Coordinates of C-alpha atoms in Angstrom, one line a residue:
M1 CA -19.0 10.3 30.8
F2 CA -17.2 12.6 33.2
K3 CA -20.3 13.3 35.4
N4 CA -20.3 9.9 36.9
R5 CA -17.2 10.3 38.9
N6 CA -15.0 13.0 40.3
S7 CA -11.6 11.3 40.1
V8 CA -9.8 8.4 38.6
R9 CA -6.9 6.3 40.0
F10 CA -4.4 4.5 37.8
G11 CA -0.8 3.4 37.8
V12 CA 2.1 5.2 36.2
A13 CA 5.4 3.3 36.2
G14 CA 4.4 1.5 39.4
L15 CA 3.0 4.7 41.2
A16 CA -0.6 5.2 42.1
V17 CA -1.8 8.6 41.1
V18 CA -5.0 10.4 41.9
V19 CA -6.0 13.1 39.5
S20 CA -8.9 15.4 39.0
I21 CA -11.0 15.2 35.9
S22 CA -12.7 18.5 36.2
A23 CA -10.4 20.1 33.6
W24 CA -12.3 18.4 30.8
A25 CA -15.8 18.4 32.3
G26 CA -18.4 19.2 29.7
R27 CA -15.9 19.1 26.8
R28 CA -15.5 16.5 24.2
V29 CA -12.3 14.4 24.4
Y30 CA -11.5 12.7 21.1
F31 CA -9.0 9.9 20.9
D32 CA -7.5 9.0 17.5
C33 CA -5.6 5.9 16.5
D34 CA -4.4 4.3 13.3
T35 CA -5.0 0.5 13.1
L36 CA -7.1 -1.9 11.1
D37 CA -6.5 -4.7 13.6
T38 CA -9.5 -5.1 15.9
G39 CA -7.4 -6.4 18.8
E40 CA -5.1 -3.4 18.6
Y41 CA -8.2 -1.1 18.3
R42 CA -9.5 -2.5 21.6
R43 CA -6.2 -1.8 23.3
Y44 CA -6.4 1.8 22.1
A45 CA -10.0 1.9 23.4
Q46 CA -8.8 0.8 26.8
I47 CA -6.2 3.6 26.9
A48 CA -8.8 6.1 25.7
K49 CA -11.3 5.0 28.4
E50 CA -8.6 5.3 31.1
L51 CA -7.9 8.9 30.0
G52 CA -11.6 9.8 30.1
A53 CA -12.2 10.2 26.3
T54 CA -15.7 10.6 25.0
H55 CA -15.1 9.7 21.4
L56 CA -12.8 7.3 19.5
S57 CA -11.9 7.4 15.8
A58 CA -13.5 4.7 13.7
C59 CA -12.7 5.7 10.2
Q60 CA -9.7 3.5 9.5
I61 CA -9.6 2.0 6.0
E62 CA -7.7 -0.3 3.8
P63 CA -6.0 1.8 1.1
S64 CA -8.3 2.1 -2.0
M65 CA -5.8 0.5 -4.4
W66 CA -8.7 -0.1 -6.9
Q67 CA -8.7 3.7 -7.6
W68 CA -5.1 3.6 -8.7
N69 CA -5.4 0.2 -10.3
Q70 CA -7.9 1.7 -12.8
N71 CA -4.8 3.2 -14.4
R72 CA -1.4 2.8 -12.8
Y73 CA 0.0 5.3 -15.4
D74 CA -1.3 8.1 -13.2
P75 CA 0.1 8.5 -9.7
Y76 CA -2.4 11.2 -8.5
P77 CA -4.8 8.8 -6.8
N78 CA -2.1 8.1 -4.3
W79 CA -2.9 11.3 -2.5
S80 CA -6.5 10.1 -1.8
M81 CA -6.1 6.3 -1.5
H82 CA -5.3 6.4 2.2
R83 CA -7.9 9.0 3.1
A84 CA -11.3 7.9 4.4
S85 CA -14.5 9.0 2.7
V86 CA -18.2 8.0 3.2
F87 CA -18.4 6.0 0.0
K88 CA -15.4 3.8 1.0
F89 CA -17.7 2.2 3.6
V90 CA -21.2 2.4 2.3
I91 CA -22.6 2.7 -1.2
P92 CA -26.1 4.2 -1.9
D93 CA -28.0 2.4 -4.7
E94 CA -27.3 5.3 -7.1
L95 CA -23.5 4.8 -6.8
K96 CA -23.4 1.0 -6.9
P97 CA -22.6 0.8 -10.7
Y98 CA -19.4 3.0 -10.2
L99 CA -17.8 2.0 -6.9
D100 CA -15.9 -1.2 -5.8
A101 CA -18.4 -3.1 -3.7
D102 CA -15.9 -5.7 -2.5
Y103 CA -13.5 -3.1 -1.2
C104 CA -16.3 -1.2 0.6
A105 CA -17.5 -4.5 2.1
R106 CA -14.1 -5.1 3.7
N107 CA -14.0 -1.7 5.2
L108 CA -17.6 -2.0 6.5
R109 CA -16.9 -5.4 8.1
R110 CA -14.0 -3.9 10.0
L111 CA -16.1 -0.9 10.9
R112 CA -18.8 -3.2 12.4
E113 CA -16.1 -4.9 14.5
R114 CA -15.0 -1.5 15.8
A115 CA -18.6 -0.5 16.5
K116 CA -18.8 -3.4 18.9
V117 CA -15.8 -2.1 20.7
L118 CA -17.3 1.4 20.8
K119 CA -20.4 0.0 22.4
E120 CA -18.5 -2.0 24.9
F121 CA -16.6 1.1 26.1
G122 CA -19.4 3.6 25.7
F123 CA -17.8 5.8 23.1
R124 CA -19.2 7.9 20.2
A125 CA -17.2 7.7 17.0
T126 CA -15.2 10.3 15.1
F127 CA -14.6 10.5 11.4
T128 CA -11.6 12.2 9.7
G129 CA -11.7 12.1 6.0
M130 CA -11.8 13.8 2.6
E131 CA -15.1 15.0 1.0
P132 CA -16.6 15.3 -1.5
S133 CA -14.3 12.6 -3.0
Y134 CA -13.9 12.3 -6.7
L135 CA -16.0 9.7 -8.5
P136 CA -15.1 7.6 -11.6
E137 CA -15.6 9.3 -14.9
K138 CA -18.4 7.0 -15.9
A139 CA -20.6 8.3 -13.1
Y140 CA -20.5 11.7 -14.7
R141 CA -21.1 10.5 -18.2
D142 CA -24.2 8.7 -17.0
H143 CA -25.3 11.6 -14.8
P144 CA -23.9 14.9 -16.1
N145 CA -25.6 16.9 -13.4
W146 CA -23.4 15.2 -10.8
R147 CA -20.2 16.6 -12.2
G148 CA -18.7 19.2 -9.9
P149 CA -15.3 20.9 -10.0
R150 CA -12.2 19.6 -11.5
C151 CA -10.0 19.1 -8.4
D152 CA -6.7 17.4 -9.4
Q153 CA -3.3 19.1 -9.0
C154 CA -2.5 19.7 -12.7
R155 CA 1.3 19.1 -12.5
R156 CA 0.8 15.8 -10.6
A157 CA -2.0 14.2 -12.5
R158 CA -2.1 12.7 -16.0
F159 CA -5.9 12.7 -16.0
E160 CA -8.6 15.1 -14.9
Y161 CA -10.5 14.3 -11.7
F162 CA -13.8 15.8 -10.7
A163 CA -15.5 16.0 -7.4
P164 CA -19.4 15.6 -7.3
C165 CA -21.4 18.8 -7.0
L166 CA -23.1 19.1 -3.7
D167 CA -25.2 22.0 -4.9
D168 CA -27.0 19.5 -7.2
P169 CA -30.1 18.4 -5.3
E170 CA -29.8 14.8 -6.5
M171 CA -26.1 14.4 -5.5
R172 CA -26.7 16.2 -2.2
E173 CA -29.4 13.7 -1.3
I174 CA -27.1 10.8 -2.2
Y175 CA -24.5 12.2 0.2
V176 CA -27.0 12.8 3.0
K177 CA -28.2 9.2 2.5
G178 CA -24.6 7.9 2.5
V179 CA -23.8 9.7 5.8
E180 CA -27.1 8.3 7.3
M181 CA -26.1 4.8 6.2
L182 CA -22.6 5.2 7.7
C183 CA -24.0 6.6 11.0
R184 CA -26.4 3.6 11.3
E185 CA -23.3 1.3 11.3
A186 CA -21.3 3.2 14.0
P187 CA -22.2 6.1 16.3
F188 CA -20.4 8.8 14.4
E189 CA -20.9 12.1 16.2
S190 CA -18.0 14.2 14.8
F191 CA -16.7 14.7 11.3
D192 CA -13.5 16.5 10.4
V193 CA -13.5 16.7 6.6
M194 CA -10.6 17.9 4.3
C195 CA -11.7 19.6 1.1
N196 CA -10.0 21.2 -1.9
D197 CA -7.1 18.8 -2.0
S198 CA -6.1 15.3 -2.9
G199 CA -9.1 14.7 -5.2
S200 CA -11.8 16.6 -3.4
G201 CA -13.3 20.1 -3.8
L202 CA -16.2 22.4 -3.7
C203 CA -17.6 24.1 -6.8
W204 CA -16.1 27.5 -7.7
F205 CA -13.8 27.5 -4.7
P206 CA -10.9 29.9 -5.2
R207 CA -8.3 27.5 -3.9
L208 CA -9.0 24.6 -6.4
Y209 CA -5.7 23.6 -8.1
P210 CA -7.0 24.2 -11.6
G211 CA -8.6 27.5 -10.5
P212 CA -12.2 28.2 -9.6
N213 CA -14.4 26.0 -11.7
G214 CA -17.6 24.0 -11.6
P215 CA -21.0 23.6 -13.4
E216 CA -22.8 26.6 -14.8
A217 CA -25.8 25.9 -12.7
C218 CA -24.1 26.9 -9.4
R219 CA -21.6 29.5 -10.8
N220 CA -23.1 32.4 -8.9
G221 CA -23.6 30.8 -5.6
S222 CA -22.0 32.3 -2.4
I223 CA -18.8 30.5 -1.3
S224 CA -19.8 30.9 2.4
D225 CA -23.3 29.5 1.7
R226 CA -21.7 26.6 -0.1
I227 CA -19.5 25.8 2.9
V228 CA -22.5 25.8 5.2
N229 CA -24.5 23.6 2.8
Y230 CA -21.5 21.2 2.7
L231 CA -21.3 21.0 6.5
S232 CA -25.0 20.6 6.8
V233 CA -24.9 17.5 4.6
F234 CA -23.1 15.6 7.3
Q235 CA -25.3 16.9 10.1
E236 CA -28.5 16.1 8.3
G237 CA -27.4 12.5 7.5
A238 CA -26.3 12.0 11.1
A239 CA -29.6 13.4 12.4
R240 CA -31.5 11.0 10.3
A241 CA -29.5 8.2 11.9
G242 CA -30.2 9.5 15.4
Y243 CA -27.3 11.7 16.2
P244 CA -28.6 15.3 16.2
E245 CA -25.5 16.7 18.2
M246 CA -23.1 16.0 15.3
T247 CA -20.2 18.4 15.0
V248 CA -18.4 18.9 11.7
N249 CA -15.3 20.9 10.8
F250 CA -14.3 22.2 7.3
N251 CA -10.6 21.5 7.1
R252 CA -8.0 22.7 4.5
Y253 CA -7.3 25.6 2.2
C254 CA -9.6 28.3 3.3
S255 CA -8.5 32.0 3.2
D256 CA -8.9 34.3 6.1
A257 CA -11.4 36.3 4.1
I258 CA -13.6 33.3 3.3
R259 CA -13.4 32.1 6.9
E260 CA -14.5 35.5 8.3
Q261 CA -17.4 35.7 5.8
T262 CA -18.5 32.2 6.7
L263 CA -18.2 32.3 10.5
P264 CA -21.4 34.3 11.1
K265 CA -23.4 31.9 8.9
L266 CA -22.3 28.7 10.6
K267 CA -25.0 26.6 12.3
K268 CA -24.7 25.0 15.7
G269 CA -21.9 22.3 15.7
Q270 CA -20.2 23.7 12.6
S271 CA -16.7 25.0 12.4
I272 CA -14.3 26.1 9.7
S273 CA -10.5 25.7 10.0
N274 CA -11.2 24.5 13.5
R275 CA -12.9 27.8 14.4
S276 CA -16.5 28.6 15.2
L277 CA -18.1 31.9 15.8
A278 CA -18.0 31.3 19.6
K279 CA -14.5 29.7 19.8
T280 CA -11.2 30.7 18.4
V281 CA -10.1 27.1 18.7
S282 CA -12.8 24.5 18.6
V283 CA -10.5 21.5 19.1
H284 CA -7.0 21.4 20.4
V285 CA -4.9 18.6 18.8
V286 CA -2.4 16.8 21.0
G287 CA -0.2 14.4 19.0
F288 CA 0.4 13.9 15.3
P289 CA -2.6 12.6 13.4
N290 CA -1.0 13.0 9.9
P291 CA 2.2 10.9 9.4
F292 CA 2.7 12.4 6.0
A293 CA 3.2 15.8 7.5
E294 CA 6.1 14.7 9.8
Y295 CA 9.6 15.9 9.0
S296 CA 11.2 12.5 9.8
Y297 CA 9.0 10.4 7.4
P298 CA 9.3 7.5 6.8
V299 CA 10.8 7.0 10.3
Y300 CA 7.8 5.6 12.3
A301 CA 6.5 7.6 15.3
M302 CA 9.7 9.5 16.0
P303 CA 9.6 10.6 19.7
R304 CA 8.0 14.1 19.8
I305 CA 7.1 14.3 23.4
V306 CA 8.5 17.9 23.8
R307 CA 6.0 19.1 21.3
V308 CA 3.2 17.0 22.9
A309 CA 3.9 18.6 26.2
R310 CA 3.5 22.1 24.7
Q311 CA 0.3 21.0 22.9
L312 CA -1.2 19.7 26.1
Q313 CA -0.3 22.8 28.0
E314 CA -2.1 24.9 25.4
A315 CA -5.2 22.7 25.6
Q316 CA -5.3 22.8 29.4
A317 CA -5.1 26.6 29.3
D318 CA -8.2 26.9 27.2
P319 CA -11.3 26.3 29.4
E320 CA -13.7 25.8 26.5
G321 CA -12.0 24.1 23.5
D322 CA -12.4 20.4 23.1
V323 CA -9.3 18.2 22.7
A324 CA -8.2 15.5 20.3
V325 CA -5.5 13.1 21.3
S326 CA -3.7 11.3 18.6
V327 CA -1.5 8.3 19.6
R328 CA 0.5 7.1 16.5
S329 CA 1.4 3.7 17.8
L330 CA 0.9 1.4 20.9
E331 CA 4.7 1.5 20.9
E332 CA 4.6 5.3 21.6
T333 CA 5.3 4.6 25.2
D334 CA 6.5 8.1 26.1
M335 CA 3.2 9.7 25.0
I336 CA 1.0 7.1 26.6
R337 CA 2.8 7.5 29.9
F338 CA 2.7 11.2 29.6
M339 CA -1.0 11.3 29.0
R340 CA -1.6 9.0 32.0
M341 CA 0.5 11.3 34.1
Y342 CA -0.7 14.7 33.0
F343 CA -3.8 14.6 30.8
K344 CA -6.0 15.1 33.8
R345 CA -3.5 16.8 36.1
P346 CA -2.5 20.3 35.1
I347 CA 1.1 20.7 33.9
G348 CA 1.1 24.3 34.9
K349 CA 2.1 27.3 32.8
G350 CA 5.3 28.2 31.1
Q351 CA 8.5 26.5 30.1
V352 CA 9.7 25.7 33.6
A353 CA 6.5 23.7 34.4
R354 CA 6.7 22.0 31.0
Y355 CA 10.2 20.8 31.5
A356 CA 9.5 19.7 35.0
A357 CA 6.8 17.5 33.7
L358 CA 9.1 16.1 31.0
N359 CA 11.8 15.4 33.6
A360 CA 9.2 13.6 35.7
L361 CA 8.3 11.5 32.7
A362 CA 11.9 10.7 31.8
A363 CA 12.4 9.6 35.4
T364 CA 9.9 6.8 34.9
F365 CA 12.2 5.4 32.2
V366 CA 15.7 5.9 33.6
G367 CA 15.4 7.3 37.1
E368 CA 15.7 10.8 38.5
E369 CA 19.5 10.9 38.3
R370 CA 19.6 10.5 34.6
A371 CA 16.2 11.9 33.6
S372 CA 17.7 15.1 32.3
E373 CA 19.8 13.1 29.8
L374 CA 16.7 11.6 28.2
V375 CA 15.0 15.0 28.1
D376 CA 18.1 16.2 26.2
V377 CA 17.5 13.4 23.6
W378 CA 13.9 14.4 23.1
E379 CA 15.0 18.1 22.8
A380 CA 17.6 17.2 20.2
I381 CA 14.9 15.7 18.0
E382 CA 12.8 19.0 18.1
S383 CA 15.9 21.0 17.2
A384 CA 16.6 18.8 14.2
Y385 CA 13.0 19.1 13.1
A386 CA 13.2 22.9 13.3
R387 CA 16.3 23.0 11.2
S388 CA 14.6 21.2 8.3
E389 CA 11.2 22.9 8.4
W390 CA 12.1 25.0 5.4
A391 CA 12.5 21.9 3.2
Q392 CA 8.9 21.4 2.2
T393 CA 6.5 22.4 -0.5
G394 CA 3.3 20.4 -0.7
G395 CA 5.1 17.9 1.6
H396 CA 8.5 17.6 3.3
I397 CA 11.7 16.6 1.4
F398 CA 11.6 13.2 3.2
L399 CA 8.1 12.5 2.0
L400 CA 8.5 13.9 -1.5
G401 CA 12.0 12.7 -2.1
T402 CA 12.9 9.9 0.2
T403 CA 9.6 8.1 -0.4
H404 CA 7.7 9.6 -3.3
Q405 CA 10.8 9.6 -5.6
R406 CA 12.1 6.5 -3.9
W407 CA 15.5 8.0 -3.0
L408 CA 15.7 5.4 -0.4
T409 CA 15.6 2.4 -2.8
R410 CA 16.7 3.7 -6.2
P411 CA 20.3 3.4 -7.3
L412 CA 22.7 6.3 -7.9
V413 CA 23.6 6.0 -11.5
A414 CA 24.8 8.6 -14.0
F415 CA 22.3 7.7 -16.8
P416 CA 19.1 6.4 -15.2
G417 CA 17.3 6.7 -18.5
E418 CA 19.4 3.8 -19.8
L419 CA 18.5 1.4 -17.1
K420 CA 16.8 -1.8 -18.2
P421 CA 13.2 -2.5 -17.0
E422 CA 14.5 -5.2 -14.6
E423 CA 16.8 -2.5 -13.1
K424 CA 14.2 0.2 -12.9
D425 CA 10.6 -1.0 -12.6
Y426 CA 10.9 -1.9 -8.9
Y427 CA 11.2 1.7 -8.0
R428 CA 9.8 3.5 -11.0
A429 CA 6.3 1.9 -10.5
F430 CA 6.1 3.8 -7.2
Q431 CA 7.4 7.2 -8.1
F432 CA 5.1 10.3 -7.9
Q433 CA 5.9 11.7 -11.3
A434 CA 3.2 12.6 -13.8
Q435 CA 5.4 14.4 -16.3
E436 CA 7.9 13.0 -18.9
E437 CA 10.2 10.1 -18.2
E438 CA 13.2 12.5 -18.3
R439 CA 11.7 14.3 -15.3
A440 CA 11.2 11.0 -13.5
D441 CA 14.9 10.3 -14.0
D442 CA 15.7 13.6 -12.4
M443 CA 15.9 12.8 -8.7
L444 CA 15.2 16.5 -7.7
D445 CA 12.0 16.8 -9.6
L446 CA 9.5 16.5 -6.8
Q447 CA 5.9 16.1 -7.8
G448 CA 6.4 18.1 -10.9
F449 CA 8.4 20.9 -9.3
R450 CA 12.2 21.4 -9.1
W451 CA 12.7 23.6 -6.2
L452 CA 15.9 22.1 -4.7
G453 CA 18.5 22.1 -7.5
G454 CA 21.6 24.1 -8.2
M455 CA 24.4 25.2 -5.9
G456 CA 22.0 26.9 -3.6
G457 CA 20.0 23.7 -3.0
K458 CA 23.3 21.8 -2.4
F459 CA 24.4 24.3 0.2
A460 CA 21.0 24.4 1.9
V461 CA 20.8 20.6 2.2
E462 CA 24.4 20.3 3.3
G463 CA 24.2 23.0 5.9
T464 CA 20.9 21.8 7.3
F465 CA 21.7 18.1 7.6
N466 CA 25.2 18.5 8.7
L467 CA 24.0 20.5 11.7
A468 CA 20.9 18.4 12.3
G469 CA 23.0 15.3 11.9
K470 CA 25.4 16.2 14.6
E471 CA 22.5 16.8 17.0
I472 CA 21.0 13.4 16.1
D473 CA 24.4 11.6 16.4
A474 CA 24.9 13.0 19.9
A475 CA 21.3 12.1 20.8
E476 CA 21.8 8.6 19.6
A477 CA 24.9 8.1 21.6
K478 CA 23.2 9.5 24.7
A479 CA 20.1 7.3 24.2
A480 CA 22.3 4.2 23.8
A481 CA 24.1 5.0 27.0
L482 CA 20.8 5.2 28.8
V483 CA 19.6 1.7 27.9
A484 CA 21.6 0.3 30.8
A485 CA 19.7 2.6 33.2
A486 CA 16.2 1.5 32.1
K487 CA 13.9 0.9 35.0
D488 CA 11.9 -1.9 33.5
A489 CA 11.6 -4.1 30.4
E490 CA 9.1 -1.7 28.7
S491 CA 11.5 1.2 29.3
E492 CA 14.4 -0.8 27.9
K493 CA 12.6 -1.7 24.7
Y494 CA 11.5 1.9 24.3
L495 CA 15.0 3.2 24.6
K496 CA 16.4 0.6 22.2
G497 CA 13.7 1.6 19.8
V498 CA 14.6 5.3 20.1
V499 CA 18.3 4.5 19.4
L500 CA 17.3 2.7 16.2
K501 CA 14.9 5.4 15.1
L502 CA 17.6 8.0 15.6
R503 CA 20.0 5.9 13.5
L504 CA 17.4 5.6 10.7
Y505 CA 16.6 9.3 10.9
R506 CA 20.3 10.1 10.4
A507 CA 20.5 7.6 7.5
V508 CA 17.5 9.4 5.8
M509 CA 19.4 12.7 6.1
V510 CA 22.6 11.1 4.6
N511 CA 20.5 9.6 1.8
A512 CA 19.1 13.1 1.0
Q513 CA 22.5 14.6 0.9
N514 CA 23.9 12.0 -1.3
V515 CA 21.1 12.3 -3.8
V516 CA 21.2 16.1 -3.9
F517 CA 25.0 16.1 -4.3
Y518 CA 25.0 13.4 -7.0
Q519 CA 22.2 15.0 -9.0
F520 CA 24.0 18.4 -8.8
L521 CA 27.1 16.9 -10.5
I522 CA 24.8 15.3 -13.2
D523 CA 23.3 18.7 -13.8
E524 CA 26.8 20.4 -14.0
A525 CA 28.0 17.8 -16.5
R526 CA 25.0 18.4 -18.7
R527 CA 25.4 22.2 -18.4
N528 CA 29.0 22.0 -19.4
G529 CA 28.3 19.6 -22.3
F530 CA 30.2 16.8 -20.6
E531 CA 33.5 18.8 -21.1
T532 CA 35.3 19.1 -17.8
K533 CA 39.0 20.1 -17.6
D534 CA 41.4 18.0 -15.7
L535 CA 42.0 19.1 -12.1
T536 CA 45.5 18.4 -10.8
E537 CA 45.0 18.8 -7.1
E538 CA 47.0 16.4 -5.1
G539 CA 45.0 13.2 -4.4
Y540 CA 42.9 13.3 -7.6
E541 CA 45.3 11.7 -10.0
Q542 CA 42.8 9.3 -11.4
G543 CA 40.7 11.9 -13.1
S544 CA 38.7 15.1 -12.5
L545 CA 37.5 16.2 -9.1
P546 CA 33.8 15.9 -10.1
W547 CA 34.4 12.3 -11.3
Y548 CA 36.0 11.5 -7.9
K549 CA 33.1 13.1 -6.0
M550 CA 30.4 11.3 -8.0
N551 CA 31.9 8.0 -7.1
E552 CA 32.4 8.9 -3.5
Y553 CA 28.7 9.9 -3.2
A554 CA 27.7 6.6 -4.7
R555 CA 30.1 4.7 -2.3
S556 CA 28.7 6.7 0.6
E557 CA 25.2 5.8 -0.4
I558 CA 26.1 2.1 -0.6
G559 CA 27.5 2.2 2.9
N560 CA 24.4 4.2 4.1
T561 CA 22.1 1.6 2.5
L562 CA 23.9 -1.2 4.2
R563 CA 23.5 0.6 7.5
I564 CA 19.7 1.0 6.9
I565 CA 19.5 -2.7 6.2
G566 CA 21.2 -3.4 9.5
I567 CA 18.9 -1.1 11.3
L568 CA 15.8 -2.8 9.9
E569 CA 17.1 -6.2 10.7
E570 CA 17.9 -5.3 14.2
A571 CA 14.5 -3.7 14.7
Q572 CA 12.8 -6.9 13.5
K573 CA 14.8 -8.9 16.1
L574 CA 13.9 -6.5 18.8
G575 CA 10.2 -6.4 17.8
V576 CA 10.0 -2.6 17.4
T577 CA 8.7 -0.7 14.4
V578 CA 11.1 1.9 13.1
I579 CA 9.9 2.6 9.6
R580 CA 6.4 3.3 8.1
T581 CA 5.6 0.8 5.4
A582 CA 2.6 -0.8 3.7
T583 CA 1.1 -3.5 5.7
Q584 CA 1.1 -5.9 2.8
D585 CA 3.1 -6.3 -0.4
E586 CA 0.1 -5.5 -2.5
F587 CA -0.4 -2.2 -0.6
E588 CA 3.0 -0.7 -1.6
S589 CA 2.3 2.7 -3.1
V590 CA 3.8 6.0 -3.8
M591 CA 3.0 7.0 -0.2
N592 CA 4.2 3.8 1.5
L593 CA 7.3 1.8 1.0
A594 CA 7.1 -2.0 0.7
P595 CA 6.9 -4.1 3.9
V596 CA 10.3 -4.6 5.6
P597 CA 11.2 -8.0 4.1
K598 CA 10.5 -6.8 0.6
L599 CA 12.1 -3.4 1.3
I600 CA 15.3 -5.0 2.4
G601 CA 15.4 -6.9 -0.9
Q602 CA 14.9 -3.6 -2.8
L603 CA 17.7 -2.0 -0.8
R604 CA 20.1 -4.8 -1.8
K605 CA 19.0 -4.5 -5.4
K606 CA 19.8 -0.8 -5.2
I607 CA 23.4 -1.6 -4.1
E608 CA 23.9 -4.1 -6.9
I609 CA 22.6 -1.8 -9.6
T610 CA 24.7 1.1 -8.3
E611 CA 27.8 -1.1 -8.4
N612 CA 27.0 -2.4 -11.9
H613 CA 26.9 1.1 -13.3
R614 CA 29.7 2.7 -11.2
R615 CA 31.9 3.2 -14.3
D616 CA 29.2 5.1 -16.2
T617 CA 30.5 8.3 -14.5
S618 CA 33.5 8.1 -16.8
R619 CA 31.2 9.1 -19.7
M620 CA 30.3 12.2 -17.8
Y621 CA 33.6 13.4 -16.3
R622 CA 37.1 12.6 -17.2
S623 CA 38.7 9.4 -15.8
Y624 CA 42.3 8.4 -16.9
N625 CA 41.6 4.7 -16.9
R626 CA 38.3 4.8 -18.7

């Protein structure tokens, strides 16, 4: 694509800019986007074409709710429902009795629509997914030789899940056939496949959650040979469909030792952990392709342009590595403008050059005189992110708590186990908790682990979000003041959206603090056998200090919830997206909150239930007017 011209001219905030495209000559430029809407997909394609991309992602799927609907008692399928896999598009004859044909047909129809766009713009397609993905149990009962390793995370699943064995000749051929069928529908020429997580795995791999396991037939096989065989499945299928230059990357949970053993055995076009024998980094990622890994979840596409600038610098400094650009939303105006300004024009080396580029970008929004103020806003977001980086284990606290345990929508009550179904089901149905109900009631039990409790957890959360919160509050005020300086309508909408996202991010922090503090006092009451001595400090004449605190945390969360409702309503009026939710009511899941109208109803219900049970704290700590 690059060989047909030496330069490209395009507009950036009203300026005509001529840039060289030699920096990426001979290298693949992947462009990733996240939409099921064909019209939006075409707009992404236009941006990708303008940047000089060679490949565009085409693996977007409807969440595979049918996998969870087989038994809603088990939350584990939620980790795989949103991940693409070959058999969520096409079904070889051997698998037709076991997979949902209607579901696959819907995904295939959309893929065919995207294939027309790919052809129009001259793109090859990329596929990012999870393989080999677990199959329904009946498939293994009918074909015992297909059963590969058990691959579920044992604390997070109520049932066992098994990936198919790719060492089995019959199953391997089914997979090759599936890849061929997929590549005949769209020009896939790059696969990035996650393994050994979320319901996928290779036989006898050391990093499987239940430990190394698999069928006896392949027990003694080499792990490095197994990885090469795995990667070859995709290349063979693509070659049958007419794409012999397919590249494929083994992604996720590979030790340094296994990687070093495997690198010399890799075939042309294969890489492991984004490394090949020839290249330390095969593909540089610019942007954020995994929303569930972001520290501001569920805030939607929080501005991260400071990190993007660093990523692009690193990619430009490597003369050989390919580059993958991930735009999270068409509303991500800052990244789209930045890519147009600097994707083909070198930023330069070092921090000074990077911040000069960021300042130039900011000037397109608010002019040169106030550009540094907008850069300060962007920088504050990075600082807040850095402060909360520690708060993750298998996911960040805002994913595992705010969303997975529904901190955002569940009420703060002293005895959650006593709630009636009509008070509880609206959030309990979407909790990620595969253990006992008592642990589901414990707000700090995150996916079967309790790593945040006690006084230490309380201090860590308080210290982190008090400091980060001050930074975000200051950034919000500065962004709000910049709205009047916006140079055009698009810039004004962007700045207003940033203000609302910062407010929501702050509210998510407050929600986390209130939940951790409230659960801490529940734990203390239970530890002390609900016997708390009266405290006589001035100002606490109505009962004990912990009783006062519990009610204050509940009151704080009611106010915080009202603020969130206001933010969501204001964002709807403005026409900006500030929170990541399911696209339809029926797609609400552990991973995704309900669409905004339904979510607002849940937030109002949370307030009502919290108020109805406010006096229950008197059974836990002393109150004089109980």
